[in-house]
Amino acid sequence: TSSASSNLLQQRETPEGDPPGLVERTEKLLREWVGIHQSGQTAKMFPIFVQQMTVHGILKTDDLVTRFFRLSTEMCVESCYRLLATQPNGPNSLELRTKCYETLDAFTMLIVLLIKNSGSSSSTNLTPEPAAKINLLSKILSIIANVAIKDQETRRAEFQHLAYYRILILLFIELNLSPPMLGLPTQGFNNFNQMTANDVFADNVQLQVLYEFSKTLRLLKPSRVPSFAFAWLDFLSHRLFVEKCLSGQPANRPSGNILKGWALYAQLLIDLIKFEAPFLRNVELPPSVDLLYKGTLKMFLVLLHDFPEFLCEYCYSLCDVIPCNAIQLRNLVLSAFPRKMRLPDPFTPNLKIDQLPEMSQPPKTSALQNNLISTVTFKDELDSFLKTRSPVSFLNNLVGYLRAQSNQIALSLGGSKMNSLNVPLLNALVLYVGQSAISSIQPRPISLTNIAGTTQMDIFQHLATKLDTEGRYLFLNAIANQLRYPNSHTHYFSSALLYLFAVAPSEQIQEQITRVLVERLIIMRPHPWGLLVTFIELIKNPIFKFWKHEFVRCAPEIEKLFESVARSCCVQNT
Amino acid sequence: GVAPLGPVSLSKSCYYQLAMLDAAAHHQIYPSDSQRLRLYLPATRYQSPSYYPQTVLPHSDTAEFFHRLSTETLFFIFYFMEGTKAQYLAAKALKKQSWRFHTKYMMWFQRHEEPKSITDEYEQGTYIYFDYDKWGQRKKEGFTFEYRYLEDRDLN
């Protein structure tokens, strides 16, 4: 479109301005290179082409190199728009796309070869210096990201992901798969295929490559470049990217590196969910968000199946950003459990969960899990209350603290004063208090009697009674988030929730506890193990007098629902 | 869906994001966008009737499956699906059926009979080969298969 191309001209006349003739030289070189690539002479002609670049003065300064890549990226993007504009979704769209690929692939291969040949990597050099290569990669990736961001700003709804997505993903594929990676001499290995995972050097380089790509993806995150969101999710779920970020045998790799890959990936997932959250919160889900959410669910399903330990370890950070009503997504996260573990069937009659050895082991928590609680002003008072159970005024102030803190955080993020609670803070508080309870109870077993009357339970009971309906809903959700595979947290919070039900001063609290549990069970599987166990205990154990409550029979469909749940829970194995 | 905490009004930037996302939903992502270029068999998407198989057969990505394919199918995969796992599996299956790849002619050869002569550098005799140009098997008598053109990498 004409307006778009005039925008691009404006872009080229940036304040710093490209030196005269650079645009033409870049165009000439790029055209020449695409020709070379199409003739299949890429590797052979590359040294000659580099000479050409030198002759044209491109490689003289870092600034010119940067400009060359920016202009080339813009030209590739432009050529794709021109091609796609002729017949956007017509019968020949694949042919048109293939034409786009030819230019984009040529440019990508140029980048790959320049990176591989940059820095000192002569075969005589025994300690290869990957820094130069990584620097160049970093520079090029940020150029591409910035061109995309500008493109989104100018073209808006006309933005197309194709050029950026293909360059980025192919670059990632080529840098990871084509031998030898990054053109670095690998120590002791001539054949890339023989390079094993315990090659610490290769592993570190690979991690740096991953880091650069995840940095770029964060620049292009959906909240910043929403038009790129679908391609962005596609990149995140690309099998090679998932594999490089998340897999690896801990035994063969320096374990720190896997965790770093995990942390990078978790951060991207958090960006994705944060983007979807405001839309998911509302009842009406626009079709485009619905499509993105379906893709998200599919990806989490893959993660649950292939990398459950990853989801286990990052469940807290993920649950902090998953909105309350994205129950399916949260259940996918909370259903993850370590592969080596065998979960007893929760429907087994007379299952004694407190006798499972796993129930006294704490779950692994992630390194990313930033303990929000340690940053809040009332942390000292909380600690001293947990120790001395005084002053009582602490309890009375707690809800106020939570609200003040949430307002403070909202204001610091540039938002307006809000009256709802800060969910991550509430989650952190519940987890912190629970952990302190577990350590004060152990080595005694966790049981309804042992959790009763503790300082920690005072806090929970206080929150359950003093918070308003919305606050209590969030609070009970924070507890329900801990009901996962057999571990000490699951055990403690399951008992705590049942205890809160048993001692609740009003039926409203019991109704809300039931609501939080049922809401997570009436949807499709998977259901977290601890959640099922807790709910079955609630409806089976006569001490809770579950069936005597009015809310169970408040409406015929609710009553039917409970009966069917009860049937599936209690009669399953008879 | 339910909104337990009630709907919130979206911010201005959310509306902008939504508009952009709506527009992006019209630009579909092709599977080929994230694959190395396929010259001959690009992945095309077409809605086929539901009573047709929608997914490939299970275990069709195993060596055993490729051993059951006809030689011609294997040649097709070898020449038209370059640089894929399928090509690798096809080459493996062909080797198992005593086909040998000639790196100069880029064709597959199979001994028709015991070679008339065998030296360290070559063997000579009658061979069957697959001509990708004419797309068929041909016989060649008195052909000298130089070992330096023999592709003998271990495919494992």
XYZ file of C-alpha atoms in Angstrom:
730
model
C 0.000 0.000 0.000
C 1.166 3.496 -0.774
C 0.748 4.875 2.727
C 2.846 2.048 4.101
C 5.680 2.638 1.678
C 5.717 6.352 2.378
C 5.929 5.464 6.044
C 8.931 3.364 5.293
C 10.549 6.288 3.518
C 10.015 8.378 6.593
C 11.643 5.656 8.595
C 14.693 5.764 6.400
C 15.022 9.455 6.942
C 15.718 8.914 10.597
C 17.396 11.783 12.458
C 20.798 10.123 12.263
C 20.182 9.505 8.541
C 21.805 6.844 6.417
C 24.859 7.976 4.479
C 24.092 8.828 0.851
C 24.075 5.850 -1.447
C 23.925 3.261 1.309
C 20.358 2.300 0.486
C 21.303 1.666 -3.141
C 24.434 -0.268 -2.236
C 22.540 -2.401 0.247
C 19.824 -3.104 -2.301
C 22.380 -4.075 -4.929
C 24.221 -6.382 -2.555
C 21.070 -7.998 -1.279
C 19.796 -8.618 -4.796
C 23.126 -10.118 -5.743
C 23.102 -12.387 -2.700
C 19.561 -13.621 -3.352
C 20.758 -14.553 -6.843
C 23.747 -16.408 -5.452
C 21.563 -18.257 -2.965
C 19.077 -19.299 -5.632
C 21.828 -20.656 -7.823
C 22.834 -22.940 -4.974
C 26.326 -21.483 -4.694
C 25.826 -20.073 -1.213
C 28.802 -21.585 0.587
C 31.188 -21.316 -2.372
C 30.377 -17.707 -3.206
C 30.257 -16.451 0.363
C 33.944 -15.367 0.588
C 33.617 -13.504 -2.699
C 30.464 -11.863 -1.493
C 32.163 -10.723 1.715
C 34.803 -9.096 -0.485
C 31.999 -7.334 -2.326
C 30.662 -6.079 0.983
C 34.124 -4.787 1.849
C 34.452 -3.070 -1.506
C 31.166 -1.296 -0.873
C 32.481 -0.176 2.482
C 29.757 -1.968 4.441
C 32.122 -3.636 6.871
C 34.079 -0.456 7.643
C 32.343 0.476 10.863
C 29.938 -1.125 13.308
C 27.488 1.618 12.508
C 27.497 0.772 8.798
C 27.095 -2.931 9.536
C 24.095 -2.118 11.712
C 22.601 0.071 9.013
C 23.214 -2.603 6.396
C 21.292 -5.185 8.400
C 18.482 -2.765 9.187
C 18.086 -1.770 5.567
C 18.315 -5.369 4.379
C 15.664 -6.450 6.858
C 13.403 -3.617 5.730
C 13.950 -4.545 2.093
C 13.133 -8.209 2.710
C 10.024 -7.179 4.610
C 9.013 -4.794 1.830
C 9.427 -7.428 -0.837
C 7.169 -9.792 1.124
C 4.482 -7.133 1.482
C 4.660 -6.438 -2.230
C 4.280 -10.118 -3.086
C 1.539 -10.817 -0.572
C -0.404 -7.733 -1.611
C -1.013 -9.164 -5.089
C -3.229 -11.982 -3.850
C -3.404 -12.194 -0.076
C -5.460 -15.347 0.373
C -5.981 -16.536 -3.173
C -5.430 -20.020 -4.547
C -1.800 -19.230 -5.349
C -1.002 -17.917 -1.909
C 1.394 -20.780 -1.242
C 3.295 -19.984 -4.422
C 3.536 -16.357 -3.370
C 4.712 -17.396 0.048
C 7.341 -19.620 -1.500
C 8.592 -16.611 -3.430
C 8.831 -14.719 -0.155
C 10.731 -17.625 1.350
C 13.378 -17.385 -1.367
C 14.362 -13.848 -0.398
C 13.980 -14.417 3.325
C 15.956 -17.671 3.275
C 18.759 -16.055 1.325
C 18.975 -13.225 3.848
C 18.860 -15.696 6.725
C 21.667 -17.766 5.240
C 23.736 -14.605 4.832
C 23.253 -13.880 8.533
C 24.145 -17.474 9.447
C 27.334 -17.409 7.390
C 28.380 -13.992 8.676
C 27.882 -15.138 12.252
C 29.752 -18.376 11.687
C 32.651 -16.569 10.101
C 32.836 -13.676 12.508
C 35.446 -13.442 15.252
C 38.581 -15.499 15.400
C 37.701 -19.098 14.846
C 40.675 -20.345 12.911
C 41.352 -24.011 13.343
C 44.653 -23.241 15.040
C 42.904 -21.347 17.753
C 42.299 -23.918 20.437
C 40.290 -21.684 22.718
C 37.562 -20.441 20.415
C 36.080 -17.077 21.112
C 32.315 -17.277 20.710
C 31.754 -13.804 22.132
C 32.099 -12.078 18.739
C 29.584 -14.438 17.166
C 27.097 -14.038 19.977
C 27.508 -10.268 19.838
C 26.742 -10.207 16.151
C 23.757 -12.491 16.650
C 22.500 -10.273 19.444
C 22.865 -7.168 17.309
C 21.083 -8.667 14.300
C 18.239 -10.050 16.399
C 17.606 -6.704 18.015
C 17.656 -4.996 14.604
C 15.035 -7.416 13.327
C 12.915 -6.949 16.451
C 13.089 -3.187 16.180
C 12.129 -3.204 12.524
C 9.142 -5.374 13.461
C 8.100 -3.077 16.301
C 8.243 -0.031 14.013
C 6.395 -1.945 11.313
C 3.596 -2.749 13.762
C 3.385 0.906 14.743
C 3.093 2.135 11.174
C 1.180 -0.644 9.432
C -0.970 -1.625 12.412
C -3.744 -3.919 11.166
C -1.894 -4.480 7.878
C 1.089 -5.974 9.692
C 2.185 -9.414 8.444
C 4.238 -11.795 10.577
C 5.716 -13.764 7.690
C 9.061 -11.997 7.160
C 10.003 -11.661 10.816
C 8.779 -15.075 11.823
C 10.545 -16.897 9.011
C 13.866 -15.093 9.475
C 13.840 -15.679 13.226
C 12.781 -19.311 13.191
C 15.072 -20.303 10.329
C 17.948 -18.505 11.973
C 17.240 -20.473 15.127
C 17.018 -23.756 13.235
C 20.212 -23.148 11.251
C 22.208 -22.028 14.273
C 21.169 -25.090 16.223
C 21.161 -27.801 13.607
C 23.589 -27.078 10.830
C 27.000 -28.518 11.560
C 28.995 -27.413 13.347
C 26.979 -25.101 15.462
C 27.974 -21.469 14.985
C 31.069 -22.590 13.125
C 32.862 -23.017 16.400
C 35.558 -25.657 16.592
C 34.157 -28.040 19.136
C 36.659 -29.445 21.502
C 37.575 -32.957 20.560
C 34.726 -33.413 18.123
C 34.873 -33.026 14.410
C 31.474 -34.373 13.757
C 28.549 -32.422 15.075
C 26.474 -35.564 15.303
C 28.891 -36.986 17.799
C 28.760 -33.926 19.931
C 27.257 -35.091 23.150
C 25.274 -33.205 25.659
C 28.107 -33.192 28.176
C 30.226 -30.960 25.988
C 30.139 -28.091 28.442
C 31.488 -25.600 25.941
C 28.866 -26.324 23.282
C 26.261 -26.341 25.978
C 27.191 -22.866 27.121
C 27.207 -21.479 23.601
C 23.819 -23.037 23.011
C 22.529 -21.432 26.163
C 23.778 -18.039 25.008
C 22.012 -18.524 21.674
C 18.828 -19.444 23.546
C 19.226 -16.411 25.731
C 19.536 -14.093 22.718
C 16.446 -15.552 21.082
C 14.374 -15.375 24.233
C 15.490 -11.771 24.699
C 14.236 -11.048 21.169
C 10.951 -12.844 21.806
C 10.484 -10.771 24.919
C 10.997 -7.622 22.859
C 8.282 -8.865 20.524
C 5.949 -10.093 23.248
C 2.228 -10.022 22.450
C 1.471 -7.013 24.617
C 4.007 -4.995 22.616
C 3.506 -6.454 19.122
C 0.004 -7.974 19.296
C -0.067 -8.558 15.530
C 2.842 -10.938 15.964
C 1.137 -12.889 18.772
C 0.163 -15.960 16.736
C 3.575 -16.306 15.144
C 5.097 -15.654 18.550
C 3.150 -18.540 20.082
C 4.126 -20.695 17.113
C 7.785 -19.926 17.792
C 7.359 -20.753 21.472
C 5.804 -24.085 20.646
C 8.244 -24.949 17.860
C 9.601 -28.365 18.716
C 13.218 -27.326 18.400
C 12.772 -24.297 20.632
C 10.889 -26.291 23.257
C 13.516 -29.006 23.119
C 16.447 -26.620 23.456
C 14.837 -24.733 26.326
C 13.381 -27.565 28.314
C 15.012 -30.892 27.614
C 18.320 -32.369 28.511
C 19.330 -35.129 30.845
C 20.283 -33.506 34.119
C 22.975 -36.139 34.534
C 24.869 -35.134 31.404
C 24.551 -31.398 31.546
C 25.760 -28.797 33.938
C 22.471 -28.622 35.751
C 22.555 -24.843 36.026
C 22.139 -24.586 32.291
C 18.900 -26.547 32.152
C 17.452 -24.414 34.864
C 18.475 -21.310 32.955
C 16.694 -22.630 29.852
C 13.675 -23.374 32.039
C 13.698 -19.864 33.481
C 13.848 -18.296 30.012
C 10.939 -20.404 28.843
C 8.861 -19.767 31.966
C 9.266 -16.045 31.517
C 7.919 -16.258 27.958
C 4.907 -18.281 29.115
C 4.251 -15.640 31.761
C 4.358 -12.928 29.088
C 1.832 -14.901 27.063
C -0.597 -15.427 29.933
C -0.260 -11.829 31.091
C -1.303 -10.736 27.624
C -4.361 -12.990 27.596
C -5.357 -12.343 31.213
C -7.426 -9.154 30.871
C -9.472 -10.740 28.069
C -9.875 -14.083 29.800
C -11.206 -12.369 32.908
C -14.272 -11.188 31.036
C -17.076 -13.482 30.030
C -17.084 -12.572 26.362
C -14.002 -13.981 24.740
C -13.322 -12.364 21.355
C -12.731 -15.012 18.634
C -9.105 -13.999 18.128
C -8.321 -14.308 21.836
C -10.225 -17.587 21.884
C -7.992 -18.857 19.087
C -4.854 -17.795 20.913
C -6.129 -19.324 24.161
C -6.834 -22.644 22.417
C -3.271 -22.612 21.139
C -2.042 -21.851 24.620
C -3.995 -24.775 26.063
C -2.566 -27.104 23.421
C 0.933 -26.012 24.224
C 0.412 -26.507 27.945
C -0.941 -29.956 27.206
C 2.315 -30.760 25.432
C 4.283 -29.359 28.354
C 2.233 -31.367 30.828
C 2.906 -34.534 28.884
C 6.561 -34.006 28.024
C 7.959 -31.706 30.701
C 5.825 -32.139 33.836
C 8.766 -31.332 36.125
C 9.065 -27.947 34.464
C 5.405 -27.136 35.159
C 5.790 -28.432 38.731
C 8.671 -26.142 39.365
C 7.153 -23.023 37.875
C 3.539 -23.524 38.978
C 3.668 -20.659 41.478
C 4.837 -18.037 38.996
C 2.350 -19.311 36.427
C -0.595 -19.378 38.845
C 0.203 -15.812 39.884
C -0.662 -14.611 36.394
C -3.380 -17.088 35.321
C -6.704 -15.355 35.938
C -9.179 -16.980 38.319
C -11.582 -18.195 35.689
C -8.985 -19.799 33.384
C -9.621 -22.995 35.287
C -8.647 -25.390 32.553
C -5.283 -23.714 32.068
C -4.598 -23.684 35.789
C -5.595 -27.320 36.156
C -3.115 -28.206 33.411
C -0.358 -26.512 35.386
C -1.393 -27.932 38.755
C -1.871 -31.477 37.455
C 1.815 -31.805 36.652
C 3.767 -34.184 38.835
C 7.273 -35.689 38.667
C 7.389 -38.522 36.175
C 8.972 -40.961 38.589
C 6.082 -40.626 40.980
C 3.115 -43.003 41.014
C -0.071 -41.407 42.242
C -2.504 -43.614 44.135
C -5.982 -43.569 42.636
C -7.898 -40.956 44.650
C -11.063 -43.046 44.282
C -9.602 -46.019 46.147
C -11.904 -46.699 49.085
C -10.231 -46.116 52.463
C -7.207 -44.516 50.875
C -5.005 -43.364 53.743
C -3.325 -40.406 52.192
C -1.543 -39.428 55.388
C 0.336 -42.699 55.253
C 1.925 -42.021 51.881
C 5.647 -41.385 52.367
C 5.587 -38.606 49.721
C 3.179 -36.596 51.854
C 5.974 -35.429 54.135
C 8.313 -34.324 51.321
C 8.226 -30.699 50.219
C 7.730 -30.001 46.487
C 10.581 -28.485 44.505
C 10.238 -24.781 43.998
C 11.704 -22.823 41.157
C 14.645 -20.514 41.196
C 12.531 -17.913 39.428
C 10.021 -17.912 42.258
C 10.786 -14.467 43.601
C 9.604 -14.395 47.109
C 7.328 -11.414 46.933
C 6.751 -11.650 50.645
C 10.310 -10.635 51.443
C 9.791 -7.308 49.684
C 6.745 -6.150 51.629
C 6.837 -3.739 54.521
C 4.913 -5.927 56.978
C 7.320 -8.866 56.580
C 9.015 -8.239 59.954
C 5.709 -7.999 61.775
C 4.544 -11.187 60.088
C 7.682 -13.047 61.153
C 7.476 -11.856 64.694
C 3.774 -12.727 64.845
C 4.514 -16.231 63.574
C 7.142 -16.564 66.310
C 5.382 -14.994 69.300
C 1.729 -15.033 68.290
C 1.483 -11.391 69.232
C 0.452 -8.647 68.976
C -3.160 -9.425 68.138
C -3.290 -6.077 66.373
C -1.218 -7.647 63.580
C -4.146 -9.863 62.629
C -6.509 -6.923 62.706
C -4.234 -4.946 60.438
C -3.446 -7.772 58.029
C -6.266 -7.213 55.553
C -5.431 -3.512 55.574
C -1.758 -4.318 54.919
C -2.690 -6.473 51.953
C -4.874 -3.779 50.452
C -2.370 -0.993 51.085
C 0.367 -3.087 49.557
C -1.718 -3.896 46.521
C -2.505 -0.222 46.022
C 1.138 0.660 46.405
C 2.112 -1.911 43.795
C -0.665 -0.790 41.464
C 0.443 2.824 41.765
C 4.085 1.954 41.204
C 3.084 0.213 37.987
C 1.346 3.379 36.883
C -2.130 1.972 37.484
C -4.880 3.505 39.494
C -5.752 2.791 43.085
C -7.728 -0.403 43.196
C -9.661 -1.983 45.969
C -9.118 -5.596 45.112
C -6.267 -7.608 46.540
C -2.945 -8.186 44.899
C -3.171 -11.815 43.854
C 0.556 -12.637 43.658
C 1.055 -11.112 47.109
C -1.841 -13.067 48.588
C -0.504 -16.254 46.970
C 2.939 -15.562 48.395
C 1.530 -14.926 51.865
C -0.508 -18.133 51.855
C 2.496 -20.169 50.695
C 4.834 -18.524 53.209
C 2.507 -19.060 56.156
C 1.855 -22.641 55.050
C 5.547 -23.425 54.782
C 6.124 -22.007 58.232
C 3.265 -24.151 59.566
C 4.714 -27.302 58.024
C 8.130 -26.681 59.526
C 6.635 -26.037 62.962
C 4.496 -29.198 62.825
C 7.104 -31.597 61.472
C 8.316 -34.144 62.440
C 4.854 -34.666 63.878
C 2.438 -35.785 61.169
C 0.270 -33.218 59.428
C -3.301 -33.812 60.574
C -6.460 -31.916 61.398
C -5.539 -31.998 65.085
C -1.962 -30.899 64.593
C -2.782 -27.957 62.352
C -5.538 -26.704 64.648
C -4.765 -23.933 67.074
C -1.471 -22.928 65.507
C -0.466 -19.336 64.872
C -0.540 -20.012 61.179
C -4.088 -21.304 61.386
C -5.008 -18.147 63.267
C -3.908 -16.165 60.250
C -5.851 -18.362 57.842
C -8.980 -18.343 59.964
C -8.720 -14.611 60.308
C -8.444 -14.136 56.556
C -11.304 -16.566 55.902
C -13.648 -14.638 58.186
C -12.488 -11.055 57.763
C -12.029 -10.811 54.004
C -14.971 -9.838 51.828
C -16.457 -12.269 49.330
C -14.022 -11.400 46.577
C -11.013 -11.407 48.889
C -12.028 -14.742 50.351
C -12.491 -16.199 46.901
C -8.935 -15.201 45.999
C -7.659 -16.474 49.343
C -9.334 -19.872 48.949
C -8.016 -20.087 45.417
C -4.512 -19.443 46.740
C -4.963 -22.449 49.022
C -6.510 -24.619 46.301
C -3.479 -23.858 44.087
C -1.428 -25.909 46.543
C -3.524 -29.055 46.089
C -1.298 -30.937 43.653
C 0.614 -34.218 43.643
C 1.439 -35.985 46.940
C 3.772 -33.697 48.891
C 3.816 -31.893 52.214
C 2.229 -28.724 50.819
C -0.640 -30.680 49.309
C -1.084 -32.490 52.600
C -0.995 -29.355 54.722
C -3.231 -27.207 52.556
C -5.712 -30.032 52.020
C -6.024 -30.389 55.781
C -6.130 -26.611 56.221
C -8.962 -26.201 53.737
C -10.967 -28.985 55.356
C -10.281 -27.497 58.771
C -11.466 -24.070 57.610
C -14.634 -25.763 56.359
C -15.184 -27.579 59.643
C -14.733 -24.548 61.908
C -16.293 -21.955 59.615
C -18.529 -19.602 61.601
C -20.858 -19.062 58.676
C -22.302 -21.198 55.958
C -21.203 -18.603 53.427
C -17.555 -19.560 53.965
C -18.347 -23.243 53.555
C -20.250 -22.499 50.399
C -17.269 -20.626 49.009
C -14.856 -23.426 49.874
C -17.149 -25.870 48.110
C -17.455 -23.530 45.184
C -13.697 -23.226 44.719
C -13.275 -27.003 44.795
C -16.271 -27.865 42.606
C -15.469 -25.183 40.076
C -12.152 -26.906 39.425
C -13.694 -30.380 39.237
C -16.743 -29.935 37.024
C -14.647 -29.094 33.991
C -12.855 -31.554 31.762
C -9.778 -33.401 32.952
C -7.027 -33.219 34.035
C -7.841 -32.609 37.693
C -5.028 -32.188 40.177
C -4.671 -35.180 42.488
C -4.745 -33.188 45.727
C -7.883 -31.390 44.645
C -9.771 -34.649 44.097
C -8.517 -36.126 47.346
C -9.614 -33.035 49.279
C -13.060 -32.927 47.731
C -13.669 -36.643 48.215
C -12.691 -36.298 51.862
C -15.081 -33.381 52.226
C -18.105 -35.219 50.898
C -17.293 -38.630 52.370
C -16.148 -37.838 55.875
C -19.230 -37.428 58.104
C -17.468 -34.969 60.410
C -17.929 -32.256 57.785
C -21.713 -32.837 57.556
C -21.419 -31.797 53.931
C -24.841 -33.018 52.879
C -26.590 -31.126 55.660
C -25.759 -27.757 54.138
C -28.382 -25.716 52.400
C -26.167 -24.645 49.483
C -25.902 -28.271 48.409
C -29.632 -28.190 47.684
C -30.031 -24.553 46.702
C -31.082 -25.406 43.151
C -32.115 -28.656 41.478
C -29.248 -28.558 38.999
C -26.727 -27.972 41.814
C -28.182 -30.863 43.747
C -27.995 -33.116 40.696
C -24.443 -32.000 40.119
C -23.359 -32.938 43.636
C -25.081 -36.271 43.392
C -23.319 -37.096 40.173
C -19.972 -36.005 41.604
C -20.644 -38.080 44.707
C -21.557 -41.077 42.586
C -18.376 -40.853 40.558
C -16.300 -40.347 43.704
C -17.785 -42.914 46.005
C -19.181 -45.683 43.878
C -16.400 -45.827 41.327
C -14.720 -48.904 42.779
C -17.688 -50.911 43.951
C -17.683 -18.803 30.581
C -17.871 -17.332 34.023
C -16.301 -14.253 35.463
C -16.267 -14.951 39.185
C -14.995 -11.490 39.977
C -17.177 -9.769 37.444
C -16.055 -8.264 34.173
C -13.477 -5.509 34.229
C -13.434 -2.726 31.730
C -10.516 -3.103 29.353
C -7.907 -0.404 29.212
C -7.252 1.622 26.075
C -4.117 -0.356 25.313
C -6.087 -3.604 25.657
C -8.494 -2.409 22.986
C -5.578 -1.578 20.733
C -4.048 -5.020 21.344
C -7.368 -6.681 20.648
C -7.807 -4.824 17.356
C -4.314 -5.860 16.264
C -4.892 -9.458 17.346
C -8.184 -9.559 15.431
C -6.368 -8.378 12.318
C -3.562 -10.877 12.841
C -6.065 -13.723 13.092
C -6.792 -13.145 9.398
C -3.165 -13.681 8.430
C -2.937 -17.389 8.945
C 0.320 -19.106 9.721
C 1.281 -21.687 7.135
C 3.122 -24.778 8.380
C 5.727 -24.050 5.712
C 6.506 -20.658 7.307
C 8.640 -22.364 9.910
C 10.119 -25.127 7.765
C 13.141 -25.224 5.550
C 12.096 -24.648 1.961
C 10.659 -27.706 0.265
C 11.085 -27.502 -3.459
C 8.828 -30.300 -4.604
C 6.253 -31.088 -1.991
C 5.345 -27.960 -0.082
C 2.908 -28.543 2.753
C -0.498 -27.451 1.558
C -3.540 -27.372 3.718
C -6.835 -28.537 2.391
C -9.993 -29.470 4.199
C -10.572 -33.092 3.248
C -13.803 -34.947 4.081
C -13.898 -36.198 7.648
C -14.253 -39.836 6.561
C -10.814 -39.617 4.972
C -7.830 -40.267 7.218
C -6.861 -36.930 8.777
C -3.595 -38.036 10.283
C -0.803 -40.285 9.079
C -0.748 -43.928 10.124
C 0.762 -44.582 13.508
C 4.417 -45.727 13.397
C 4.800 -44.560 9.800
C 7.957 -42.780 10.918
C 9.844 -45.970 11.768
C 12.469 -47.918 9.835
C 10.207 -51.008 9.873
C 7.490 -49.094 8.076
C 9.906 -47.922 5.384
C 11.124 -51.480 4.824
C 7.612 -52.394 3.764
C 7.424 -49.685 1.086
C 8.055 -50.480 -2.564
C 11.409 -49.513 -4.052
C 9.777 -46.942 -6.265
C 8.149 -45.274 -3.263
C 11.518 -45.191 -1.561
C 13.092 -43.570 -4.624
C 10.312 -41.031 -4.712
C 10.885 -40.144 -1.072
C 14.623 -40.012 -1.632
C 14.471 -37.583 -4.531
C 11.460 -35.470 -3.621
C 11.818 -35.086 0.125
C 15.347 -33.850 0.394
C 16.831 -33.172 3.799
C 14.030 -34.771 5.780
C 13.884 -37.665 8.174
C 11.820 -39.491 5.566
C 14.720 -39.238 3.117
C 17.040 -40.644 5.714
C 14.722 -43.563 6.447
C 14.247 -44.215 2.724
C 18.011 -44.319 2.152
C 18.358 -46.708 5.048
C 15.674 -48.999 3.670
C 17.269 -48.941 0.193
C 20.656 -49.850 1.614
C 19.112 -52.738 3.447
C 17.783 -54.010 0.117
C 21.374 -53.901 -1.217
C 20.996 -50.698 -3.198
C 24.134 -48.534 -3.240
C 24.224 -44.802 -3.907
C 26.586 -43.475 -6.577
C 27.657 -39.948 -5.560
C 28.717 -38.894 -9.060
C 25.613 -40.017 -10.944
C 23.419 -39.403 -7.885
C 21.618 -42.658 -8.612
C 21.039 -45.912 -6.795
C 22.624 -49.126 -8.116
C 22.009 -52.754 -7.347
C 24.093 -55.729 -8.489
C 22.179 -57.706 -11.115
C 24.680 -60.580 -10.752
C 27.989 -61.194 -9.056
C 30.452 -58.589 -10.453
C 32.798 -59.932 -13.155
C 35.741 -58.340 -11.418
C 36.348 -56.776 -8.041
C 39.441 -54.768 -7.159
C 40.268 -52.417 -4.319
C 39.218 -49.426 -6.437
C 36.168 -50.637 -8.284
C 33.900 -53.480 -9.227
C 32.561 -54.232 -12.677
C 29.534 -56.113 -13.927
C 25.861 -55.814 -14.708
C 23.814 -53.495 -12.532
C 20.228 -52.380 -12.165
C 19.913 -48.679 -11.457
C 17.117 -46.229 -10.928
C 17.062 -43.419 -13.488
C 15.396 -40.425 -11.858
C 15.167 -38.644 -15.199
C 13.202 -41.357 -16.972
C 11.728 -42.429 -13.644
C 12.294 -46.132 -14.000
C 14.695 -48.982 -13.434
C 17.312 -49.632 -16.112
C 19.916 -52.294 -16.646
C 23.556 -51.467 -17.368
C 25.998 -54.085 -18.539
C 29.747 -53.812 -18.081
C 29.412 -50.894 -15.692
C 32.365 -49.912 -13.541
C 31.344 -48.856 -10.068
C 34.296 -46.911 -8.674
C 34.395 -47.180 -4.910
C 35.384 -43.548 -4.517
C 31.862 -42.662 -5.634
C 30.291 -45.095 -3.233
C 28.329 -43.434 -0.524
C 29.138 -45.600 2.472
C 28.281 -43.547 5.520
C 26.876 -45.508 8.340
C 23.240 -44.497 8.658
C 22.524 -44.945 12.285
